[in-house]
Every structure is written in structure tokens, then in C-alpha cells.
mmCIF file of C-alpha atoms and ligand atoms in Angstrom:
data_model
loop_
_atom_site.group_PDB
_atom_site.id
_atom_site.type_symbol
_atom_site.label_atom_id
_atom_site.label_comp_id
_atom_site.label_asym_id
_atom_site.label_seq_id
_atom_site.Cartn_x
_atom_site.Cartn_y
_atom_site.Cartn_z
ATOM 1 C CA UNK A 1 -51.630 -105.225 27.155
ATOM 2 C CA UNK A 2 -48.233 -104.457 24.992
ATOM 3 C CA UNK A 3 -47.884 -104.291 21.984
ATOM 4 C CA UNK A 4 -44.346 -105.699 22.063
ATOM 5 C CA UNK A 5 -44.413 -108.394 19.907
ATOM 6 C CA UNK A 6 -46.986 -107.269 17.369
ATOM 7 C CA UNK A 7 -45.902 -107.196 13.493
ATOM 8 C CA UNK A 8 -45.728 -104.043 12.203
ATOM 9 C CA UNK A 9 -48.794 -103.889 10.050
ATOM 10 C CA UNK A 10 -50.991 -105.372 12.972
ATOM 11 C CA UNK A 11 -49.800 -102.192 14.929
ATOM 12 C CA UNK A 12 -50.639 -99.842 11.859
ATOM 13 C CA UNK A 13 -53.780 -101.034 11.323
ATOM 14 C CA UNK A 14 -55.088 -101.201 14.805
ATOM 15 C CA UNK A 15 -53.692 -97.772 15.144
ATOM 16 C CA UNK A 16 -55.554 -96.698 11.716
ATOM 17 C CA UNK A 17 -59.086 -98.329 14.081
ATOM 18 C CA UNK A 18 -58.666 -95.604 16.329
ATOM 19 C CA UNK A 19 -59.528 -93.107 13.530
ATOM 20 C CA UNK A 20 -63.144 -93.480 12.373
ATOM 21 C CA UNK A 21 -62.596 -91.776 9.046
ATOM 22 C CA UNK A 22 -59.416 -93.849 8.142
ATOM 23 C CA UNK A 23 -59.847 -95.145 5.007
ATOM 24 C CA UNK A 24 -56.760 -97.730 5.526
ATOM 25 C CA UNK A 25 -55.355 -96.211 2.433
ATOM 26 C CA UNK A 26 -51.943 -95.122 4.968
ATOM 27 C CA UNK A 27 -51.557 -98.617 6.491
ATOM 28 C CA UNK A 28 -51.882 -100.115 3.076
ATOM 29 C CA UNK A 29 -49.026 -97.970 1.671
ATOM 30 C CA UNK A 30 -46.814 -98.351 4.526
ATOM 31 C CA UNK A 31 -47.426 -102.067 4.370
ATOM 32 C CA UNK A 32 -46.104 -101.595 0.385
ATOM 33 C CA UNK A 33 -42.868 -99.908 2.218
ATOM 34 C CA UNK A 34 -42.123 -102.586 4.464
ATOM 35 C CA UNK A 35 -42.123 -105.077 1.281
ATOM 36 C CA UNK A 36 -39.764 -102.574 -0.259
ATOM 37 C CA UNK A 37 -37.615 -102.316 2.345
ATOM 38 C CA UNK A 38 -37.503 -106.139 3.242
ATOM 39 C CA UNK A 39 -36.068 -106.480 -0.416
ATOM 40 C CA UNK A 40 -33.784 -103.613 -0.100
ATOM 41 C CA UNK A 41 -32.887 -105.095 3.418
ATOM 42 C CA UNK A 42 -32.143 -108.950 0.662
ATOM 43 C CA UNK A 43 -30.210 -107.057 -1.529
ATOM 44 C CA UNK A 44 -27.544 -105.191 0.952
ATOM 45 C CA UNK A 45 -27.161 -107.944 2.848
ATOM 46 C CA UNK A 46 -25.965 -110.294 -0.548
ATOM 47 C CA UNK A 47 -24.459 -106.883 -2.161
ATOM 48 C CA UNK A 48 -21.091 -108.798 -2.054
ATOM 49 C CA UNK A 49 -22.198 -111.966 -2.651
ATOM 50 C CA UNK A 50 -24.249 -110.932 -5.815
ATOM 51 C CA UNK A 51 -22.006 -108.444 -7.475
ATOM 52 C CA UNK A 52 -23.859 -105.231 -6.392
ATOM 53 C CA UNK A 53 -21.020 -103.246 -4.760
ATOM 54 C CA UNK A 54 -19.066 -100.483 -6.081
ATOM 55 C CA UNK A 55 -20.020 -97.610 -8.491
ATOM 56 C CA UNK A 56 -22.574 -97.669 -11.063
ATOM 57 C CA UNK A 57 -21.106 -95.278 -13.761
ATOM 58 C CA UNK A 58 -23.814 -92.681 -13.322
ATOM 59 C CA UNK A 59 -24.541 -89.377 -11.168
ATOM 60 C CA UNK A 60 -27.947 -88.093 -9.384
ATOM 61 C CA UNK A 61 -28.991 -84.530 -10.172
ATOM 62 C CA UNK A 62 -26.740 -83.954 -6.965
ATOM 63 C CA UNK A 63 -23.916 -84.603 -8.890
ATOM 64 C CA UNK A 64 -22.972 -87.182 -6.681
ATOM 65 C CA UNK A 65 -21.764 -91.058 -8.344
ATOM 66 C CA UNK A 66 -24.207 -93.142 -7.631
ATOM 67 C CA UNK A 67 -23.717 -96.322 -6.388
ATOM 68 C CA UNK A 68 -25.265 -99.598 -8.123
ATOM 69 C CA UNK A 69 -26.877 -99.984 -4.662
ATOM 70 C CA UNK A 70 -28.410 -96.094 -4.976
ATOM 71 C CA UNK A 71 -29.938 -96.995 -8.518
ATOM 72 C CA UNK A 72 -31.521 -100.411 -7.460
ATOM 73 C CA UNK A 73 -32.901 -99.245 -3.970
ATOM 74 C CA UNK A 74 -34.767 -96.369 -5.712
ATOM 75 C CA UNK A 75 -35.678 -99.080 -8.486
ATOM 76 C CA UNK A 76 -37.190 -101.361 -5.680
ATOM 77 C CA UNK A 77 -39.267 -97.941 -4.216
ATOM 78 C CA UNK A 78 -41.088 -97.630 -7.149
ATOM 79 C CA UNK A 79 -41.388 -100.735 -8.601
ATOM 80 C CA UNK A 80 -43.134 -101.753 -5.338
ATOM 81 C CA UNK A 81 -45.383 -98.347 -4.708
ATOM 82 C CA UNK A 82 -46.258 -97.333 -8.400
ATOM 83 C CA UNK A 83 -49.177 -100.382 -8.906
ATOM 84 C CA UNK A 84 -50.634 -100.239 -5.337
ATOM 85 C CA UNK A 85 -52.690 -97.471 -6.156
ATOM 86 C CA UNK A 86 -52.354 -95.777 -3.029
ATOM 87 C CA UNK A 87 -49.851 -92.823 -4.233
ATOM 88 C CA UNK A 88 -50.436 -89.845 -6.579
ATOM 89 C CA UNK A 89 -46.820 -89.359 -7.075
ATOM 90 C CA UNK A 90 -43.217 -90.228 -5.819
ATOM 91 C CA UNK A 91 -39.919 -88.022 -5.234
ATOM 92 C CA UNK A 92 -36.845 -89.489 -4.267
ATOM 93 C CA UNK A 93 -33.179 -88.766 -4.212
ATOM 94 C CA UNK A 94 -31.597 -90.522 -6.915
ATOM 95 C CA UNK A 95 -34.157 -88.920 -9.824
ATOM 96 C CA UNK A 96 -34.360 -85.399 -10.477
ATOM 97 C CA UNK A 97 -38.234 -84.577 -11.722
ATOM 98 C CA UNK A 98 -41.148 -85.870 -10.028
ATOM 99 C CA UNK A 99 -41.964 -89.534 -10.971
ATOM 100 C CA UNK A 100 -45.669 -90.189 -11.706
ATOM 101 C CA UNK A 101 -47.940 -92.752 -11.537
ATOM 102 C CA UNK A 102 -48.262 -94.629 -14.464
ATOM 103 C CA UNK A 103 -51.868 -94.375 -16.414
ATOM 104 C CA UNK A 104 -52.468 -97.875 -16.185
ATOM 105 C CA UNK A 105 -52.526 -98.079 -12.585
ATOM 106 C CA UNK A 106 -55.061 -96.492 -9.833
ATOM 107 C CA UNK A 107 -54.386 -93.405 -8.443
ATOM 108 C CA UNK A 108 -54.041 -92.481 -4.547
ATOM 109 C CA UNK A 109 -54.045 -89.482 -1.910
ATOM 110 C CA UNK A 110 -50.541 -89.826 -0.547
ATOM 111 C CA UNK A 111 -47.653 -88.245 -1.767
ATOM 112 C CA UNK A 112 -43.800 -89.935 -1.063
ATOM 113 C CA UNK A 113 -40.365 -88.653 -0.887
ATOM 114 C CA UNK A 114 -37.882 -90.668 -0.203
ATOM 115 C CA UNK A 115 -34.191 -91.690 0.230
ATOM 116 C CA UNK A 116 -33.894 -95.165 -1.342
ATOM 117 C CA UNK A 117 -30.367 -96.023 0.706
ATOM 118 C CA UNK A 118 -29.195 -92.828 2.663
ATOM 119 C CA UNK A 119 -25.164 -93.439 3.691
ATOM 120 C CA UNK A 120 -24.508 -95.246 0.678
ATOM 121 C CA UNK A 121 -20.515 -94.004 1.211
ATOM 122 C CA UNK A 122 -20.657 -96.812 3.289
ATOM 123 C CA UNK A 123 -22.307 -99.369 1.584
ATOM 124 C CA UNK A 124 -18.727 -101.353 0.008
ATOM 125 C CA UNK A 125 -17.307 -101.088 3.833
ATOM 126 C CA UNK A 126 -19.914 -102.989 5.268
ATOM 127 C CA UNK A 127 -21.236 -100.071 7.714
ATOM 128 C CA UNK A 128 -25.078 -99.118 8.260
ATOM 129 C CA UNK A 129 -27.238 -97.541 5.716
ATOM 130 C CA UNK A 130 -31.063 -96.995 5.434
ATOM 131 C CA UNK A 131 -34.081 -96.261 3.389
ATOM 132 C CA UNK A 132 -35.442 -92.561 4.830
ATOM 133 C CA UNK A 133 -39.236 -91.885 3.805
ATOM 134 C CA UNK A 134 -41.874 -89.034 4.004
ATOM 135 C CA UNK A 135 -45.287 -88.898 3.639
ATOM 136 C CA UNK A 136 -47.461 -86.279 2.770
ATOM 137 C CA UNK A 137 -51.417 -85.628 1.441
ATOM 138 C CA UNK A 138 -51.634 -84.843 -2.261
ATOM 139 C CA UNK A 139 -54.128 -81.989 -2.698
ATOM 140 C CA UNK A 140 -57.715 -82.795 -3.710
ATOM 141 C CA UNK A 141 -58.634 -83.600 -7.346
ATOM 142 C CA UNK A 142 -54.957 -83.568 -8.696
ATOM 143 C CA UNK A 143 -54.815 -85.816 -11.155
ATOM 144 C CA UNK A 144 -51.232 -85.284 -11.860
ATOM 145 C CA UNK A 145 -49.190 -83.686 -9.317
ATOM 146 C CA UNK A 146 -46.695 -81.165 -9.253
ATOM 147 C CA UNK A 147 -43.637 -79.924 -7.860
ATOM 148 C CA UNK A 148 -46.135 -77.160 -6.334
ATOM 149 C CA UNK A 149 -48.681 -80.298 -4.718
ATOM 150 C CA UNK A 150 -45.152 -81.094 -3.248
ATOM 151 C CA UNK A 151 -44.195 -78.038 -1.355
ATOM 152 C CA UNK A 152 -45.262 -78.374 1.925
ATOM 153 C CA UNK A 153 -43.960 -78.078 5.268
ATOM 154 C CA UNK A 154 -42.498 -80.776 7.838
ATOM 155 C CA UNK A 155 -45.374 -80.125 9.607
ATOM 156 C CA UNK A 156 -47.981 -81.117 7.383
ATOM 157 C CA UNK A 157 -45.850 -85.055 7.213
ATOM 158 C CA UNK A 158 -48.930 -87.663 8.097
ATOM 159 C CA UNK A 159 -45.788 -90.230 8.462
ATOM 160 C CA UNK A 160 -42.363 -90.390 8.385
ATOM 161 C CA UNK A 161 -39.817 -93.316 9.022
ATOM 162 C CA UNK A 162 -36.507 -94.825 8.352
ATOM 163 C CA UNK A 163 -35.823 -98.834 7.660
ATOM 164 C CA UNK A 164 -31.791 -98.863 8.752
ATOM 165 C CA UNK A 165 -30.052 -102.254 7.462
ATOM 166 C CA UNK A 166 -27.474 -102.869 10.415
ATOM 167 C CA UNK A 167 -26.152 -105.972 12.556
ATOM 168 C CA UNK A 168 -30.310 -106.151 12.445
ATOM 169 C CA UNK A 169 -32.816 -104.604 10.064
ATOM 170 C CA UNK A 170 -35.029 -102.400 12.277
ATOM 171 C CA UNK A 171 -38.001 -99.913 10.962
ATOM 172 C CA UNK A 172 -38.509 -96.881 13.231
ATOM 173 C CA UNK A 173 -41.588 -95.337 12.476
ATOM 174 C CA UNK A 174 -44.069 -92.187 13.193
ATOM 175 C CA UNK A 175 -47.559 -91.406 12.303
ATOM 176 C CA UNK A 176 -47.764 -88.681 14.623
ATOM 177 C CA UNK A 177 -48.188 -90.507 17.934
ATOM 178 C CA UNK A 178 -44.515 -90.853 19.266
ATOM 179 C CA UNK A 179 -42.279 -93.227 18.108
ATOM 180 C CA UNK A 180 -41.780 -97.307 17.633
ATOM 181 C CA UNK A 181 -38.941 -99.606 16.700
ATOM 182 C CA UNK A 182 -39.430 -102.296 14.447
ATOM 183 C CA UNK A 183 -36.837 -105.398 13.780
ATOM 184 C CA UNK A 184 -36.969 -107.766 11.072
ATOM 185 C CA UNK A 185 -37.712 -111.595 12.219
ATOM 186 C CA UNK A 186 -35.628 -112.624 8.954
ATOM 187 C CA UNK A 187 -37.312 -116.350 10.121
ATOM 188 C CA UNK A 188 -41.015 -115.141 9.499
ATOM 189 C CA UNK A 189 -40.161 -112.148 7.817
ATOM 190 C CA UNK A 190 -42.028 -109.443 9.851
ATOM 191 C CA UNK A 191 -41.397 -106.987 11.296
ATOM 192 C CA UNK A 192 -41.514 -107.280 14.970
ATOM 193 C CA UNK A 193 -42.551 -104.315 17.723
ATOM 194 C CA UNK A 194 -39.226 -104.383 19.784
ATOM 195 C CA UNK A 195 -38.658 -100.794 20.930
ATOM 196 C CA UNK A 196 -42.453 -99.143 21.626
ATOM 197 C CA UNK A 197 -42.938 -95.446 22.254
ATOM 198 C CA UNK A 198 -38.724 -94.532 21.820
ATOM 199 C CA UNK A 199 -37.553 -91.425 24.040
ATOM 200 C CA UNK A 200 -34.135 -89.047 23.493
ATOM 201 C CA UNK A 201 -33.163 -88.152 26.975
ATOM 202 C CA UNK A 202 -32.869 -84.642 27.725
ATOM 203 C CA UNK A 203 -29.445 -84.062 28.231
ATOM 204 C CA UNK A 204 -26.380 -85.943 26.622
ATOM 205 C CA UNK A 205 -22.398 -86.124 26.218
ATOM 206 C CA UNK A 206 -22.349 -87.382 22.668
ATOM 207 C CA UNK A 207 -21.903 -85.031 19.601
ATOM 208 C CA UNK A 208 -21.868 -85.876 15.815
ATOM 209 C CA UNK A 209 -19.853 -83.793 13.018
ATOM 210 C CA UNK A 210 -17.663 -83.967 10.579
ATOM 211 C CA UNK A 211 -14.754 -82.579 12.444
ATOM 212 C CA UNK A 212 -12.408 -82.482 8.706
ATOM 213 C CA UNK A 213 -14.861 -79.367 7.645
ATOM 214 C CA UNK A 214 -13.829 -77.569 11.055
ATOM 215 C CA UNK A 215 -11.645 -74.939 9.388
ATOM 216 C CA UNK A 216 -15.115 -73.884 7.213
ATOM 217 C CA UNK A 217 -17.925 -73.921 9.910
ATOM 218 C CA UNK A 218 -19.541 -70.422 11.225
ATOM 219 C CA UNK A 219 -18.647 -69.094 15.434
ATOM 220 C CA UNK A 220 -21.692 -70.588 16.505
ATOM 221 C CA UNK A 221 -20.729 -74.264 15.472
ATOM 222 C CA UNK A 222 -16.781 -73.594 16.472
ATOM 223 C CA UNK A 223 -17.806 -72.258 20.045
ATOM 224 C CA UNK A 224 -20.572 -75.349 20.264
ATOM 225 C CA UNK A 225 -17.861 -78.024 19.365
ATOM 226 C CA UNK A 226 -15.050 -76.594 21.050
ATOM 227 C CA UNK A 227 -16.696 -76.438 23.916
ATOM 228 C CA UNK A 228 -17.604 -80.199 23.879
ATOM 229 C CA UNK A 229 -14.135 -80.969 22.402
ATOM 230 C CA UNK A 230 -12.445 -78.724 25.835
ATOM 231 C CA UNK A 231 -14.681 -81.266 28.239
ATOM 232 C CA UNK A 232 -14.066 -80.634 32.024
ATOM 233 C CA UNK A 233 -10.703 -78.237 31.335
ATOM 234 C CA UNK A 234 -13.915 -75.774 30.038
ATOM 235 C CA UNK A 235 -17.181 -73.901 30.418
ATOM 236 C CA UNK A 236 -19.397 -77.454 30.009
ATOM 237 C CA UNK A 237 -16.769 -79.059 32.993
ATOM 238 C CA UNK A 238 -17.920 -82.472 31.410
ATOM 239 C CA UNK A 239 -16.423 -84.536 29.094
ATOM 240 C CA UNK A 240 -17.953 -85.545 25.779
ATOM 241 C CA UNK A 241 -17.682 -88.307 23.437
ATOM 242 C CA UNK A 242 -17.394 -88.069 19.780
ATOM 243 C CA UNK A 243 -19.385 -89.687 16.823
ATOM 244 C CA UNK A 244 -19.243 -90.115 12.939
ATOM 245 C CA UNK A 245 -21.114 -93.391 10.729
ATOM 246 C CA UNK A 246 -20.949 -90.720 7.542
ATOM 247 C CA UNK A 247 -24.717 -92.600 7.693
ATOM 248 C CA UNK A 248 -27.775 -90.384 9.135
ATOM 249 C CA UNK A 249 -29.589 -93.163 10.044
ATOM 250 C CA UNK A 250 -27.071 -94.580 12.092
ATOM 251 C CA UNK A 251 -26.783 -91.435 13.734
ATOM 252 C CA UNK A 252 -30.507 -90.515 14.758
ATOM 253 C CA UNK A 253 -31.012 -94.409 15.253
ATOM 254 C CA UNK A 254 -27.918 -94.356 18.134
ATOM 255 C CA UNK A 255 -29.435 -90.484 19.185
ATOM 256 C CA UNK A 256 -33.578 -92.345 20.053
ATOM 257 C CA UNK A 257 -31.578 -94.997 21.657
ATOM 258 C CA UNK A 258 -28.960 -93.071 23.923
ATOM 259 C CA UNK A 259 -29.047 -89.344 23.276
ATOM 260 C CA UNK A 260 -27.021 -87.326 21.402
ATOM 261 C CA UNK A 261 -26.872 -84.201 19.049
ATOM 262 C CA UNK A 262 -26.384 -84.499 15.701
ATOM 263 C CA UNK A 263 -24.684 -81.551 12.926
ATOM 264 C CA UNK A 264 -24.345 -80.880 9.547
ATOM 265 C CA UNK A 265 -24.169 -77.447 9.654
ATOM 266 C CA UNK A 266 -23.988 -75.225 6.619
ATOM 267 C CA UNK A 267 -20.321 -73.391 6.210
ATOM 268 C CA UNK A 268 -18.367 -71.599 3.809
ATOM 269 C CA UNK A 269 -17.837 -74.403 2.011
ATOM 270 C CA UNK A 270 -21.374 -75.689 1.028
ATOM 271 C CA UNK A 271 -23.073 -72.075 2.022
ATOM 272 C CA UNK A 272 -24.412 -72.139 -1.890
ATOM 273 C CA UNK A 273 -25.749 -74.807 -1.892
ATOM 274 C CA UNK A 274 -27.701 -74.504 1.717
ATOM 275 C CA UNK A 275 -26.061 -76.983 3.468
ATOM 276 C CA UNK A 276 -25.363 -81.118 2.900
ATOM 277 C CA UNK A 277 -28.612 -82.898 3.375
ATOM 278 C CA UNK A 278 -31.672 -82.528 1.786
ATOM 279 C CA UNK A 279 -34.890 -81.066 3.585
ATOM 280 C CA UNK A 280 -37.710 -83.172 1.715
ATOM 281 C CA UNK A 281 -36.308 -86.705 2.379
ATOM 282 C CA UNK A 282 -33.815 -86.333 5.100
ATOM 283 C CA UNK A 283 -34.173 -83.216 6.821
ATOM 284 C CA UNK A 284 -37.558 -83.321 7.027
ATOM 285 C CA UNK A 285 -38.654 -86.759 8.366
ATOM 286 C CA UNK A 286 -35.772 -87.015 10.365
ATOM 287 C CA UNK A 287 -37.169 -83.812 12.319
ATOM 288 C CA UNK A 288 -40.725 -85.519 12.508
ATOM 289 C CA UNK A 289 -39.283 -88.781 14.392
ATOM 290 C CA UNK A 290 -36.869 -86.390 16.338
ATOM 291 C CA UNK A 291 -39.462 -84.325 17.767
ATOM 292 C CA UNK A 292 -42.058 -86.937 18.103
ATOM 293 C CA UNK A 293 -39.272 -88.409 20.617
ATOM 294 C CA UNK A 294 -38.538 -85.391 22.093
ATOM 295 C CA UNK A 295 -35.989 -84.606 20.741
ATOM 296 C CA UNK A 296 -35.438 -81.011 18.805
ATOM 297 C CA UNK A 297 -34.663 -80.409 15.040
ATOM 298 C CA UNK A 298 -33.357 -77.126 13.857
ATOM 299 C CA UNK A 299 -31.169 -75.233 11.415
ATOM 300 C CA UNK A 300 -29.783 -73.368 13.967
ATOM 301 C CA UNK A 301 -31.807 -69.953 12.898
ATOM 302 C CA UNK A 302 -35.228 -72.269 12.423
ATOM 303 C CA UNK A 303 -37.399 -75.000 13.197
ATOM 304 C CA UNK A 304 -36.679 -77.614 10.051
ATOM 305 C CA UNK A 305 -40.513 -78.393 10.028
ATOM 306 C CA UNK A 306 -41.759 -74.605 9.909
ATOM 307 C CA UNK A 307 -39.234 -74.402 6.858
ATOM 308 C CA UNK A 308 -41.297 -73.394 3.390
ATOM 309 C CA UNK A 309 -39.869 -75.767 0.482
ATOM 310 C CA UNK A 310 -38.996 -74.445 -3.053
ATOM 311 C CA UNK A 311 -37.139 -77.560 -4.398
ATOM 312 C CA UNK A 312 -37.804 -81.153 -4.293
ATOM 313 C CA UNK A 313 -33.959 -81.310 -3.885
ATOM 314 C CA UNK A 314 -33.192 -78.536 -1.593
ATOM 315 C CA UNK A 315 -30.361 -78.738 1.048
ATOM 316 C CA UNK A 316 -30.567 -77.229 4.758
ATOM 317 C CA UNK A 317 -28.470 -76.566 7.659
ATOM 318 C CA UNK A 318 -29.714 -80.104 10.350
ATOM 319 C CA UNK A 319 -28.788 -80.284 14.252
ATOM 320 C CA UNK A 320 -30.771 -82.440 16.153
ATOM 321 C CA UNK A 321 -31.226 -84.794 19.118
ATOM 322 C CA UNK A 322 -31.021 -84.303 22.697
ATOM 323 C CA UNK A 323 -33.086 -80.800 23.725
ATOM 324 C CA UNK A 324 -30.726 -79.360 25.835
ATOM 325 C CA UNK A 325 -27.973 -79.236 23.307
ATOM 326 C CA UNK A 326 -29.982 -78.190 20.363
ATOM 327 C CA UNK A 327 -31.218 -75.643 22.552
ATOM 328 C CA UNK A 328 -27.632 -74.449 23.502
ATOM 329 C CA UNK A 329 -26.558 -74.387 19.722
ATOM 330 C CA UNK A 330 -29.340 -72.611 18.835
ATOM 331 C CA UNK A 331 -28.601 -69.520 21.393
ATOM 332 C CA UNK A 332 -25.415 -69.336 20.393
ATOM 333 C CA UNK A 333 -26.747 -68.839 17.062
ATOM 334 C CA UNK A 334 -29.408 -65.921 18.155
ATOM 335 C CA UNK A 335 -26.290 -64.799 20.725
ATOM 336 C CA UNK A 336 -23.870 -64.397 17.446
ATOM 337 C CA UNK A 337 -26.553 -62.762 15.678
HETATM 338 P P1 FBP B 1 -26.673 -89.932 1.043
HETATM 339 O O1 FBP B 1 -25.748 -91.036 1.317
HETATM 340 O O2 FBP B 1 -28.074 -90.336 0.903
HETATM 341 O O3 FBP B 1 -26.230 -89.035 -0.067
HETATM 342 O O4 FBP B 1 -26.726 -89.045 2.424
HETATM 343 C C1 FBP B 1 -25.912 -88.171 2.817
HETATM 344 C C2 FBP B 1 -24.997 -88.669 3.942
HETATM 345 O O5 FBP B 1 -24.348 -89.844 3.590
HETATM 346 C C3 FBP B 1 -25.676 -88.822 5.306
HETATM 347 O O6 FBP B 1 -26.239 -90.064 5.523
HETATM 348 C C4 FBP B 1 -24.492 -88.597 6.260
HETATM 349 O O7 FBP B 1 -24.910 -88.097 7.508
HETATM 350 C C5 FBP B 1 -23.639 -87.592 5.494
HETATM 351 O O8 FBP B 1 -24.034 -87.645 4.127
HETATM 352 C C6 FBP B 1 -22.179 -87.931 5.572
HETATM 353 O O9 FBP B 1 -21.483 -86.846 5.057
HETATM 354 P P2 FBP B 1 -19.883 -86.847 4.945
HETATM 355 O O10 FBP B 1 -19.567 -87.594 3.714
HETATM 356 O O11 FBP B 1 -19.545 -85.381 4.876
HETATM 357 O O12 FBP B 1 -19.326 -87.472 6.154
#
């Protein structure tokens, strides 16, 4: 029978059945996230109505303004994980240390980073943004975490998803078994399985980039994208189509439904800083839901997943989506070296 049509936590927690030793701990904390993001979901969609566009006048340890949006999403994360007592600690974007679980409430075995409203450039223009989350296994008997309980691979993600707040609010989700979409009934307030077990074709004539950095990307990326950019007239004889939301879940959310490759490459004008987006709450659980749809996720040089982290805030080098491209940027990468 399908599960089209199932609410989200009735999927989770018949998946959770098929593991003896699940102690439902997982499906309770993603059912926390799905409140969280239903009332982040609220608040975008009234932003203008209740006075919660624009600029807040503060920055994130990125050094990047935050918008009042950025400050409340995060605010709504925690708020609505830090009681539930099903997390030893949180990350996210918008707060530079570690934030811990308060005494007063119960401890749990999950650790969560997370991007409380990735594409928030867009936010005061009406375009997509999302909540991007990552979850990971906090390491026995640590009663406070640390950065250290933190740094762990891509790999070792028990879940990762995105809740993208669009023309509809949809969760796309992963625990490791391919992927499912998710869409808000805003008239019961569930979410609703719409798009089970979500597939990136192979091959694909869509690309994503920031074409104003072209003068500061490396040979690799300038080959990859001029040979898109040349179409028939050149060595791909096809034509391509070009894409930019400045929102990453807009672009991996068009890339499980209709292919595509995806780039933020590092170049000479981030290099320092590793690149644009960060590998613990973008890079990172992007790659799991990529690969887990066949798609491919890499930095060009690496798998993101087999990456060891050092910072809670770290940036990398992300191209992903359809195989066959990632593939081809990723030999002209070994080619070049
Ligand atoms: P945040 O909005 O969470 O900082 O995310 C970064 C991001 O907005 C991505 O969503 C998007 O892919 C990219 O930056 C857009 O970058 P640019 O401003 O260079 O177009």
C-alpha cells in the first residue's frame, strides 16, 4: 500500500517500527522540528503583515547582518527543541558557541545543527527560503557536549532534512533510506507524504552559479561553465539552461525534482575563508539528501561527507546534483591537477 497520504510523523514512526532497538527518541525530535518549522513556516508567511522584514541591527559570527527573520527562526529552533529532552546540545548558524541544554530540562542522545532560515537575502523580496537541519549521535555519557562531541563526519548524519517555505511549505527529509517530500496541509496542519522515495536523474541541462564571481573562480569551474554556457556551438553540443534563487534550498529542492548541478565553488575571492557555505548545516545535510537521491556531493577534490570537521562554522567548496555532471566537474578538477 502507499504511503502517499500519510502525515509525516505516522511515516517516521512506522519507519522507527522497523528498527527493534529504536527507542523513538529520533521520531520524537523530528516531530519537535516539524512544530518548529510549522511556526517558522506562520511567521514568513505574515513577515510583512507583522512587521518582521528588513534588518535586525545585529551580525552572526559570520559577519553577515542578520535579518529580524534570521534571529527569530533560530529563536523558534531552540525554544521548541531545548525542553523536549531529546537533544544534548544544539549548533546553528546565527550563534557562534555551542548552545546547551538548559539544567532544568532532560537531557537526550541527539546532537542538532542547523540553519534556522537559509536564503534569508531573499526573505524582504518574497522568494523561497528554508530551515536546513542535521542530525547527529552525541557520544555516550556526555553530560555536556563539546565542540569535539560535534566533529564528525557527513557520514555519521542519522538524519538530515530541509523545511523550504515556497508557493507551498514542503519538508524533504532523510533518515538514511532515500528520500520523501512532505507538504504542509495548512487546513489540518500536517504534513502530508506527497513526493515518496525522490530521484535526481542522471544526466541534466541545468547549472546553478553565481555567474558575477566568474572573473575569481579556478580553470576547473571556468572550463565546466563555459562549456555549458558555449551549448551546441561546443564540446557538450547541447544547450543548457541557467539557474540562480541566491536560496540553497530552492536550488537542491528544483535539482530532486528535475535534475541539475549545483556550485559554489571556492575562488580567489573567498579562498580564506574555504568557500561560501558552511559544511555542518548546509554542506553537510545537503550532501546526505543529495546522495540518498542519487545524486553526488563534492568539493570538487572530495566527497563533502568523508570531509573531517574542525569548526562548527567552517565553510567548503559544494557542487552537487545530477551524477554525470558532478562527475565531469570533478575530472576536470583531478585533470587540472
Ligand atoms: P544563508 O542565507 O543561510 O546565509 O545561506 C547562504 C546562501 O544564501 C545560500 O542559501 C545561497 O545558495 C547562497 O548563500 C547565495 O549566495 P550569493 O549571495 O552569493 O548569491
Amino acid at each position: 500500500m502507499s504511503d502517499i497520504g500519510k502525515s509525516v510523523i505516522q511515516y517516521i514512526v512506522e519507519q522507527q517500527r522497523a528498527h527493534p532497538d529504536a527507542s523513538g527518541d529520533l521520531s520524537g525530535l523530528l516531530s519537535d522540528i516539524v512544530s518548529a518549522c510549522k511556526k517558522i513556516s506562520h511567521l514568513v508567511s505574515r513577515s510583512g503583515i507583522i512587521g518582521l522584514g528588513g534588518y535586525a541591527d545585529s551580525e552572526n559570527i559570520q559577519g553577515e547582518a542578520q535579518k529580524k527573520l534570521d534571529i527569530i527562526s533560530n529563536d523558534v529552533m531552540v525554544d521548541h527543541l531545548k525542553w523536549t529532552g531529546h537533544l544534548a546540545a544544539m549548533a546553528s548558524e546565527e550563534i557562534e558557541d555551542l548552545i546547551q541544554i538548559p539544567g532544568k530540562f532532560p537531557k537526550g542522545k541527539y546532537l542538532i545543527c542547523f540553519d534556522p532560515l537559509d536564503g534569508s537575502s531573499n526573505i524582504d523580496i518574497n522568494l523561497t527560503v528554508g530551515t536546513i537541519f542535521s542530525i547527529l549521535r552525541c557520544p555516550e555519557g556526555n553530560g555536556t557536549p563539546t565542540l569535539k562531541d560535534f566533529m564528525q563526519k557527513g557520514t555519521e548524519q542519522v538524519c538530515a532534512g530541509f523545511c523550504i517555505y515556497g508557493p507551498s511549505t514542503m519538508l524533504i527529509l532523510t533518515i538514511g533510506n532515500g528520500v520523501n517530500g512532505f507538504t504542509l496541509d495548512r487546513d489540518v496542519g500536517e504534513f502530508i507524504l506527497t513526493h515518496p522515495n525522490m530521484r535526481i536523474p542522471r544526466d541534466t541541462a541545468e547549472f546553478a552559479i553565481n555567474m558575477s564571481n566568474q572573473r575569481f573562480w579556478q580553470p576547473p569551474i571556468q572550463r565546466y561553465v563555459d562549456e555549458c554556457v558555449r551549448g551546441t556551438e561546443g564540446v557538450r553540443e547541447k544547450n543548457f539552461n541557467m539557474r540562480w534563487n541566491a536560496s540553497m534550498v530552492a536550488e537542491v529542492y528544483r535539482i530532486l525534482t528535475r535534475g541539475g548541478i549545483f556550485l559554489y565553488p571556492s575562488d580567489s575571492k573567498i579562498a580564506k575563508q574555504g568557500g561560501k557555505l558552511r559544511l555542518m548545516y548546509e554542506a553537510n545535510p545537503m550532501s546526505f539528501i543529495v546522495e540518498q537521491a542519487d545524486g553526488l556531493s563534492s568539493t570538487g577534490l572530495e566527497r563533502i561527507m568523508e570531509i573531517q570537521p574542525k569548526d562548527i562554522h567552517q565553510r567548503v567548496p559544494v557542487i552537487l546534483g545530477s551524477r554525470a555532471e558532478v562527475e565531469r566537474v570533478v575530472r576536470y578538477h583531478s585533470e587540472k591537477a
